[in-house]
């Protein structure tokens, strides 16, 4: 699974980093993805972060 963040939608709330700090990291006022491919044991947390993101800025494929 790959995950990405739409920087135009991200409001920098930090929720994704709080849920899955191994994949999401705040960089100034936007979140970034720190992995190319999401490790299998992180996938549930990534999906949680995606559904908890208040602006739907996170998507995966
Ligand atoms: S949860 Fe969404 S809005 Fe908040 S920092 Fe992460 S990507 Fe940005």
Coordinates of C-alpha atoms and ligand atoms in Angstrom, one line a residue:
X1 CA 0.0 0.0 0.0
X2 CA 1.1 3.5 -0.8
X3 CA -0.3 6.5 1.0
X4 CA -0.2 10.2 0.2
X5 CA -1.3 13.5 1.6
X6 CA -2.9 16.3 -0.4
X7 CA -0.9 19.3 1.0
X8 CA -3.6 21.7 -0.2
X9 CA -6.2 20.0 2.1
X10 CA -3.9 19.3 5.1
X11 CA -4.5 21.8 7.9
X12 CA -1.6 20.5 10.0
X13 CA -3.7 19.2 12.9
X14 CA -1.3 16.4 13.7
X15 CA -3.9 13.7 14.1
X16 CA -2.3 11.4 11.5
X17 CA 1.1 11.6 13.2
X18 CA -0.6 10.9 16.6
X19 CA -2.2 7.7 15.2
X20 CA 0.7 6.5 13.1
X21 CA 4.0 8.3 13.8
X22 CA 6.0 5.6 11.9
X23 CA 4.4 6.8 8.7
X24 CA 3.3 10.4 9.1
X25 CA 5.4 13.2 10.3
X26 CA 4.7 16.9 10.7
X27 CA 6.9 19.2 8.7
X28 CA 6.0 22.7 9.6
X29 CA 2.3 23.1 9.2
X30 CA 1.7 20.1 6.9
X31 CA 2.0 16.4 7.4
X32 CA 4.3 14.3 5.2
X33 CA 4.6 10.6 4.5
X34 CA 8.0 9.2 5.6
X35 CA 7.8 5.8 3.9
X36 CA 7.6 4.8 0.2
X37 CA 5.5 1.7 0.9
X38 CA 3.5 1.3 4.1
X39 CA 4.8 -1.8 6.0
X40 CA 2.0 -4.4 6.5
X41 CA 2.0 -3.9 10.3
X42 CA 1.3 -0.2 9.9
X43 CA -1.6 -0.5 7.4
X44 CA -4.4 -0.6 9.9
X45 CA -3.1 2.5 11.6
X46 CA -2.7 4.3 8.2
X47 CA -6.4 3.5 7.4
X48 CA -7.4 4.8 10.8
X49 CA -5.5 8.0 10.2
X50 CA -7.1 8.3 6.8
X51 CA -10.6 8.0 8.3
X52 CA -9.8 10.3 11.2
X53 CA -8.2 13.1 9.1
X54 CA -10.7 16.0 9.4
X55 CA -10.1 17.2 5.9
X56 CA -9.8 13.9 4.0
X57 CA -6.3 14.9 2.9
X58 CA -5.0 11.3 3.2
X59 CA -5.5 8.7 0.4
X60 CA -4.0 5.3 -0.4
X61 CA -3.7 3.0 -3.3
Ligands
LIG1 S1 -4.8 14.3 9.9 FE1 -5.1 15.2 7.9 S2 -5.2 17.4 8.2 FE2 -4.3 16.6 10.1 S3 -2.1 16.7 9.8 FE3 -2.7 14.7 9.0 S4 -3.1 15.0 6.8 FE4 -3.1 17.0 7.8

